[in-house]
C-alpha positions as YAML, in Angstrom:
chain: A
units: angstrom
residues:
- id: 1
  name: MET
  ca: [98.74, 49.86, 12.99]
- id: 2
  name: ASN
  ca: [96.00, 47.49, 14.24]
- id: 3
  name: LYS
  ca: [95.43, 47.81, 17.87]
- id: 4
  name: GLU
  ca: [95.48, 44.14, 19.56]
- id: 5
  name: ARG
  ca: [91.99, 42.92, 20.64]
- id: 6
  name: THR
  ca: [91.46, 40.81, 23.84]
- id: 7
  name: CYS
  ca: [89.36, 37.89, 23.35]
- id: 8
  name: VAL
  ca: [87.49, 35.85, 26.11]
- id: 9
  name: VAL
  ca: [85.85, 32.19, 24.98]
- id: 10
  name: VAL
  ca: [82.77, 30.79, 27.20]
- id: 11
  name: ASP
  ca: [81.80, 27.27, 26.11]
- id: 12
  name: ASP
  ca: [80.91, 24.26, 28.20]
- id: 13
  name: GLU
  ca: [82.65, 21.86, 25.93]
- id: 14
  name: PRO
  ca: [86.44, 21.65, 26.34]
- id: 15
  name: ILE
  ca: [87.34, 20.75, 23.11]
- id: 16
  name: ALA
  ca: [85.29, 23.86, 21.42]
- id: 17
  name: ARG
  ca: [87.14, 26.29, 23.84]
- id: 18
  name: GLU
  ca: [90.51, 24.85, 22.68]
- id: 19
  name: ILE
  ca: [89.40, 25.24, 18.89]
- id: 20
  name: ILE
  ca: [88.45, 28.97, 19.36]
- id: 21
  name: ALA
  ca: [91.53, 29.34, 21.21]
- id: 22
  name: SER
  ca: [93.76, 28.17, 18.39]
- id: 23
  name: PHE
  ca: [91.97, 30.14, 16.07]
- id: 24
  name: ILE
  ca: [92.83, 33.41, 18.09]
- id: 25
  name: LYS
  ca: [96.20, 32.39, 18.55]
- id: 26
  name: LYS
  ca: [96.70, 32.34, 14.80]
- id: 27
  name: THR
  ca: [95.05, 35.34, 14.12]
- id: 28
  name: PRO
  ca: [97.45, 38.38, 14.16]
- id: 29
  name: HIS
  ca: [96.28, 41.22, 16.67]
- id: 30
  name: LEU
  ca: [94.05, 38.68, 18.94]
- id: 31
  name: SER
  ca: [94.78, 37.85, 22.05]
- id: 32
  name: LEU
  ca: [93.19, 35.35, 24.64]
- id: 33
  name: ILE
  ca: [92.69, 36.85, 28.23]
- id: 34
  name: ALA
  ca: [90.44, 34.13, 29.74]
- id: 35
  name: SER
  ca: [88.17, 30.93, 28.77]
- id: 36
  name: PHE
  ca: [85.25, 30.05, 30.94]
- id: 37
  name: LYS
  ca: [82.90, 26.63, 30.59]
- id: 38
  name: ASN
  ca: [79.96, 28.56, 32.24]
- id: 39
  name: ALA
  ca: [78.35, 32.02, 32.39]
- id: 40
  name: LEU
  ca: [78.64, 32.65, 35.86]
- id: 41
  name: GLU
  ca: [82.22, 32.55, 35.78]
- id: 42
  name: THR
  ca: [82.01, 34.98, 32.90]
- id: 43
  name: ILE
  ca: [79.71, 37.38, 34.67]
- id: 44
  name: GLN
  ca: [82.11, 37.39, 37.54]
- id: 45
  name: PHE
  ca: [85.11, 38.18, 35.36]
- id: 46
  name: ALA
  ca: [83.17, 41.08, 33.25]
- id: 47
  name: GLN
  ca: [82.34, 42.81, 36.49]
- id: 48
  name: GLU
  ca: [86.09, 43.42, 37.26]
- id: 49
  name: ASN
  ca: [87.59, 43.43, 33.53]
- id: 50
  name: LYS
  ca: [87.25, 44.70, 29.84]
- id: 51
  name: ALA
  ca: [87.35, 42.57, 27.00]
- id: 52
  name: ASP
  ca: [86.88, 43.48, 23.25]
- id: 53
  name: ILE
  ca: [85.39, 40.17, 21.85]
- id: 54
  name: TYR
  ca: [83.66, 37.49, 23.70]
- id: 55
  name: PHE
  ca: [83.08, 34.19, 21.72]
- id: 56
  name: LEU
  ca: [79.89, 32.95, 23.28]
- id: 57
  name: ASP
  ca: [78.27, 29.31, 23.15]
- id: 58
  name: ILE
  ca: [74.62, 30.10, 23.29]
- id: 59
  name: ASN
  ca: [73.37, 26.27, 24.41]
- id: 60
  name: MET
  ca: [74.76, 26.40, 27.96]
- id: 61
  name: PRO
  ca: [73.55, 25.42, 31.30]
- id: 62
  name: GLU
  ca: [71.82, 27.89, 33.99]
- id: 63
  name: ILE
  ca: [72.20, 31.04, 31.92]
- id: 64
  name: ASN
  ca: [72.69, 30.44, 28.06]
- id: 65
  name: GLY
  ca: [74.91, 32.55, 25.85]
- id: 66
  name: VAL
  ca: [72.11, 34.95, 24.64]
- id: 67
  name: SER
  ca: [71.14, 35.89, 28.40]
- id: 68
  name: LEU
  ca: [74.84, 36.18, 29.06]
- id: 69
  name: ALA
  ca: [75.21, 38.50, 26.00]
- id: 70
  name: LYS
  ca: [72.64, 41.03, 27.54]
- id: 71
  name: ILE
  ca: [74.50, 40.97, 31.15]
- id: 72
  name: ILE
  ca: [78.26, 41.32, 29.93]
- id: 73
  name: ASN
  ca: [79.88, 44.74, 28.78]
- id: 74
  name: ASN
  ca: [77.57, 46.49, 26.27]
- id: 75
  name: ASP
  ca: [80.85, 48.05, 24.69]
- id: 76
  name: ALA
  ca: [82.26, 44.58, 23.96]
- id: 77
  name: HIS
  ca: [81.60, 42.83, 20.76]
- id: 78
  name: ILE
  ca: [79.85, 39.79, 20.73]
- id: 79
  name: ILE
  ca: [80.14, 36.71, 18.38]
- id: 80
  name: PHE
  ca: [77.92, 33.54, 19.10]
- id: 81
  name: THR
  ca: [79.11, 30.09, 18.52]
- id: 82
  name: THR
  ca: [76.58, 27.18, 18.43]
- id: 83
  name: ALA
  ca: [75.60, 23.82, 17.00]
- id: 84
  name: TYR
  ca: [72.38, 25.03, 16.86]
- id: 85
  name: ARG
  ca: [71.12, 26.77, 13.97]
- id: 86
  name: ASP
  ca: [67.66, 27.67, 15.52]
- id: 87
  name: TYR
  ca: [69.40, 30.63, 17.51]
- id: 88
  name: ALA
  ca: [70.55, 32.42, 14.49]
- id: 89
  name: ILE
  ca: [67.75, 34.73, 14.28]
- id: 90
  name: GLU
  ca: [67.40, 35.95, 18.18]
- id: 91
  name: GLY
  ca: [71.47, 36.18, 18.17]
- id: 92
  name: PHE
  ca: [71.22, 38.83, 15.25]
- id: 93
  name: ASN
  ca: [68.31, 40.74, 16.80]
- id: 94
  name: LEU
  ca: [70.95, 41.31, 19.54]
- id: 95
  name: ASN
  ca: [73.13, 43.25, 17.19]
- id: 96
  name: VAL
  ca: [76.02, 41.12, 17.70]
- id: 97
  name: ILE
  ca: [79.03, 40.52, 15.21]
- id: 98
  name: ASP
  ca: [77.99, 37.21, 13.80]
- id: 99
  name: TYR
  ca: [76.99, 33.85, 14.44]
- id: 100
  name: LEU
  ca: [79.25, 31.05, 13.88]
- id: 101
  name: LEU
  ca: [77.84, 27.63, 13.12]
- id: 102
  name: LYS
  ca: [79.68, 24.68, 14.73]
- id: 103
  name: PRO
  ca: [81.74, 23.00, 13.24]
- id: 104
  name: ILE
  ca: [83.79, 26.02, 12.76]
- id: 105
  name: ALA
  ca: [86.20, 26.44, 10.02]
- id: 106
  name: PHE
  ca: [89.10, 28.77, 10.59]
- id: 107
  name: ASP
  ca: [88.18, 30.86, 7.39]
- id: 108
  name: ARG
  ca: [84.56, 31.38, 8.45]
- id: 109
  name: PHE
  ca: [86.36, 32.62, 11.90]
- id: 110
  name: LEU
  ca: [88.11, 35.18, 9.96]
- id: 111
  name: GLN
  ca: [84.95, 36.47, 8.57]
- id: 112
  name: ALA
  ca: [83.46, 36.98, 11.63]
- id: 113
  name: ILE
  ca: [86.54, 38.71, 12.74]
- id: 114
  name: GLN
  ca: [86.71, 41.25, 9.66]
- id: 115
  name: LYS
  ca: [83.11, 42.22, 10.53]
- id: 116
  name: ILE
  ca: [84.59, 43.87, 13.62]
- id: 117
  name: PRO
  ca: [84.70, 47.76, 13.30]
- id: 118
  name: THR
  ca: [88.33, 49.02, 13.59]
- id: 119
  name: ASN
  ca: [87.49, 52.65, 14.25]
- id: 120
  name: LYS
  ca: [85.52, 52.27, 17.48]
- id: 121
  name: GLU
  ca: [86.92, 55.18, 19.10]
- id: 122
  name: ASN
  ca: [86.80, 57.34, 16.14]
- id: 123
  name: ILE
  ca: [83.08, 56.72, 15.75]
- id: 124
  name: LYS
  ca: [82.57, 57.73, 19.63]
- id: 125
  name: THR
  ca: [84.59, 60.58, 19.51]
- id: 126
  name: GLU
  ca: [82.75, 61.98, 16.33]
- id: 127
  name: GLN
  ca: [79.46, 61.30, 17.83]
- id: 128
  name: HIS
  ca: [80.23, 63.22, 20.81]
- id: 129
  name: HIS
  ca: [81.39, 66.23, 18.59]
- id: 130
  name: ASN
  ca: [78.33, 66.24, 16.58]
- id: 131
  name: ASN
  ca: [76.22, 66.18, 19.87]
- id: 132
  name: GLU
  ca: [77.17, 69.74, 20.62]
- id: 133
  name: SER
  ca: [73.43, 70.78, 20.49]
- id: 134
  name: GLN
  ca: [71.35, 70.65, 23.33]
- id: 135
  name: PHE
  ca: [68.99, 67.70, 22.78]
- id: 136
  name: LEU
  ca: [68.75, 64.46, 21.23]
- id: 137
  name: PHE
  ca: [66.19, 62.49, 19.76]
- id: 138
  name: VAL
  ca: [64.87, 58.84, 20.83]
- id: 139
  name: ARG
  ca: [61.72, 56.40, 19.74]
- id: 140
  name: SER
  ca: [59.12, 56.04, 22.07]
- id: 141
  name: GLU
  ca: [55.52, 55.11, 21.56]
- id: 142
  name: ARG
  ca: [56.11, 54.92, 17.49]
- id: 143
  name: LYS
  ca: [57.18, 58.28, 17.30]
- id: 144
  name: MET
  ca: [60.76, 60.30, 17.85]
- id: 145
  name: VAL
  ca: [60.42, 62.35, 20.85]
- id: 146
  name: LYS
  ca: [62.79, 65.36, 21.59]
- id: 147
  name: ILE
  ca: [64.67, 65.51, 24.90]
- id: 148
  name: ASN
  ca: [66.56, 68.45, 26.03]
- id: 149
  name: PHE
  ca: [69.59, 67.61, 27.90]
- id: 150
  name: SER
  ca: [68.82, 70.07, 30.62]
- id: 151
  name: ALA
  ca: [65.44, 68.21, 31.47]
- id: 152
  name: ILE
  ca: [67.23, 64.46, 31.99]
- id: 153
  name: VAL
  ca: [67.77, 63.54, 35.67]
- id: 154
  name: TYR
  ca: [68.79, 60.23, 35.26]
- id: 155
  name: ILE
  ca: [68.70, 57.05, 33.01]
- id: 156
  name: GLU
  ca: [67.80, 53.67, 33.68]
- id: 157
  name: SER
  ca: [68.59, 50.47, 31.63]
- id: 158
  name: LEU
  ca: [65.86, 47.89, 31.94]
- id: 159
  name: SER
  ca: [67.37, 45.14, 29.81]
- id: 160
  name: ASP
  ca: [66.40, 46.15, 26.12]
- id: 161
  name: TYR
  ca: [64.78, 49.36, 27.20]
- id: 162
  name: LEU
  ca: [65.56, 52.47, 28.97]
- id: 163
  name: LYS
  ca: [63.54, 54.56, 31.20]
- id: 164
  name: ILE
  ca: [65.03, 58.26, 30.64]
- id: 165
  name: HIS
  ca: [63.86, 59.97, 34.14]
- id: 166
  name: LEU
  ca: [62.86, 63.64, 33.30]
- id: 167
  name: GLN
  ca: [61.70, 66.68, 35.50]
- id: 168
  name: GLU
  ca: [58.45, 66.24, 34.57]
- id: 169
  name: LYS
  ca: [57.89, 62.90, 33.21]
- id: 170
  name: THR
  ca: [59.63, 59.50, 32.06]
- id: 171
  name: ILE
  ca: [60.15, 58.31, 28.54]
- id: 172
  name: ILE
  ca: [60.59, 54.72, 27.56]
- id: 173
  name: THR
  ca: [62.43, 53.79, 24.68]
- id: 174
  name: ARG
  ca: [64.05, 50.50, 23.31]
- id: 175
  name: THR
  ca: [67.97, 51.00, 23.04]
- id: 176
  name: THR
  ca: [71.33, 50.10, 25.32]
- id: 177
  name: ILE
  ca: [72.54, 52.48, 27.90]
- id: 178
  name: SER
  ca: [75.90, 52.14, 26.15]
- id: 179
  name: ASN
  ca: [74.31, 53.48, 22.97]
- id: 180
  name: ILE
  ca: [72.57, 56.58, 24.40]
- id: 181
  name: GLU
  ca: [75.91, 57.30, 26.78]
- id: 182
  name: THR
  ca: [77.75, 58.03, 23.52]
- id: 183
  name: LYS
  ca: [75.34, 60.76, 22.75]
- id: 184
  name: LEU
  ca: [75.40, 62.63, 25.72]
- id: 185
  name: PRO
  ca: [78.17, 65.48, 26.64]
- id: 186
  name: ASP
  ca: [80.70, 64.20, 28.77]
- id: 187
  name: ASN
  ca: [80.56, 67.38, 31.27]
- id: 188
  name: LEU
  ca: [77.08, 67.03, 32.04]
- id: 189
  name: TYR
  ca: [76.80, 62.95, 32.61]
- id: 190
  name: ILE
  ca: [78.23, 60.44, 34.55]
- id: 191
  name: ARG
  ca: [77.77, 56.69, 33.97]
- id: 192
  name: VAL
  ca: [77.79, 55.55, 37.84]
- id: 193
  name: HIS
  ca: [76.68, 51.93, 37.30]
- id: 194
  name: ARG
  ca: [76.23, 49.25, 34.31]
- id: 195
  name: SER
  ca: [72.44, 50.17, 34.63]
- id: 196
  name: PHE
  ca: [72.56, 54.04, 35.48]
- id: 197
  name: ILE
  ca: [73.70, 57.32, 34.30]
- id: 198
  name: VAL
  ca: [73.16, 60.60, 36.36]
- id: 199
  name: ALA
  ca: [73.18, 64.37, 35.57]
- id: 200
  name: VAL
  ca: [75.74, 66.27, 37.19]
- id: 201
  name: ALA
  ca: [73.05, 69.01, 37.72]
- id: 202
  name: PHE
  ca: [70.44, 66.95, 39.70]
- id: 203
  name: ILE
  ca: [73.02, 65.31, 41.97]
- id: 204
  name: GLU
  ca: [71.83, 66.02, 45.63]
- id: 205
  name: ALA
  ca: [74.36, 64.18, 47.67]
- id: 206
  name: TYR
  ca: [76.92, 61.27, 47.12]
- id: 207
  name: THR
  ca: [79.05, 58.94, 49.23]
- id: 208
  name: ASN
  ca: [81.55, 56.63, 48.07]
- id: 209
  name: GLU
  ca: [78.77, 54.00, 47.64]
- id: 210
  name: TYR
  ca: [75.74, 55.75, 46.33]
- id: 211
  name: ILE
  ca: [74.66, 58.96, 44.52]
- id: 212
  name: GLU
  ca: [71.40, 60.59, 45.75]
- id: 213
  name: ILE
  ca: [69.35, 62.36, 43.16]
- id: 214
  name: ALA
  ca: [65.49, 63.25, 42.75]
- id: 215
  name: ASN
  ca: [64.94, 61.45, 46.33]
- id: 216
  name: LYS
  ca: [66.58, 58.06, 44.78]
- id: 217
  name: ALA
  ca: [69.52, 56.35, 46.25]
- id: 218
  name: ILE
  ca: [71.35, 55.48, 42.94]
- id: 219
  name: PRO
  ca: [74.49, 52.77, 43.60]
- id: 220
  name: ILE
  ca: [77.70, 53.38, 42.33]
- id: 221
  name: SER
  ca: [79.20, 50.20, 41.09]
- id: 222
  name: ARG
  ca: [83.03, 48.81, 41.50]
- id: 223
  name: ASN
  ca: [83.66, 49.14, 37.86]
- id: 224
  name: TYR
  ca: [82.56, 52.82, 37.98]
- id: 225
  name: LYS
  ca: [83.58, 53.75, 41.41]
- id: 226
  name: GLU
  ca: [86.84, 55.18, 40.54]
- id: 227
  name: SER
  ca: [85.95, 57.36, 37.57]
- id: 228
  name: THR
  ca: [83.01, 58.59, 39.28]
- id: 229
  name: LEU
  ca: [84.49, 60.02, 42.26]
- id: 230
  name: GLN
  ca: [87.42, 61.39, 40.42]
- id: 231
  name: LYS
  ca: [84.66, 63.22, 38.13]
- id: 232
  name: LEU
  ca: [82.58, 64.30, 41.37]
- id: 233
  name: ALA
  ca: [85.81, 65.53, 43.08]
- id: 234
  name: GLY
  ca: [86.65, 67.72, 39.94]
- id: 235
  name: ILE
  ca: [83.38, 69.43, 40.19]
...
């Protein structure tokens, strides 16, 4: 049985939002949970809610769709919608699901939906089982670098890059924090913020607002507070 996917539409043009909303309504297993006319409203929503699919117009005032895609939940699937063909290359470089050129036909909309993986949770579970080893490899400075799990103190996201802070040095690699999170053992690490993962073994102290680790106060965000405090209480 297919799981229902929740959708968010973001476009500064009311007609464009209505068209995508009508497509979602006609498509089985899709439901529209929010619709916004600008990025600022979307960011506020994304900080407090989760959605499976975001339909993002690229050419919007203040914050465009490409920048917005880098800010909102990394676990969500992104489909760009725009009247400007020039943005296609940048969109695909962000590893989005698809790029829909306006005016969008319903059959083209369905093609984009069909590209979305249906076994996301299975893939994540399999990755955890496959990483029962004590290390992982990341690309850094044009080579694959081995990193032992026991050496990771915390991980920091900087847009398209990660700083992996080890006991003796820091490794910089180009990937997302959500991607590397799937490769880490759940019992050793805690995602405490959209931009931070910390190693349980190196936590020196914590409050409801932050974690002290390696002489640094790392914030616990509202989205991760409940899960973080529950996990820390059970240690």
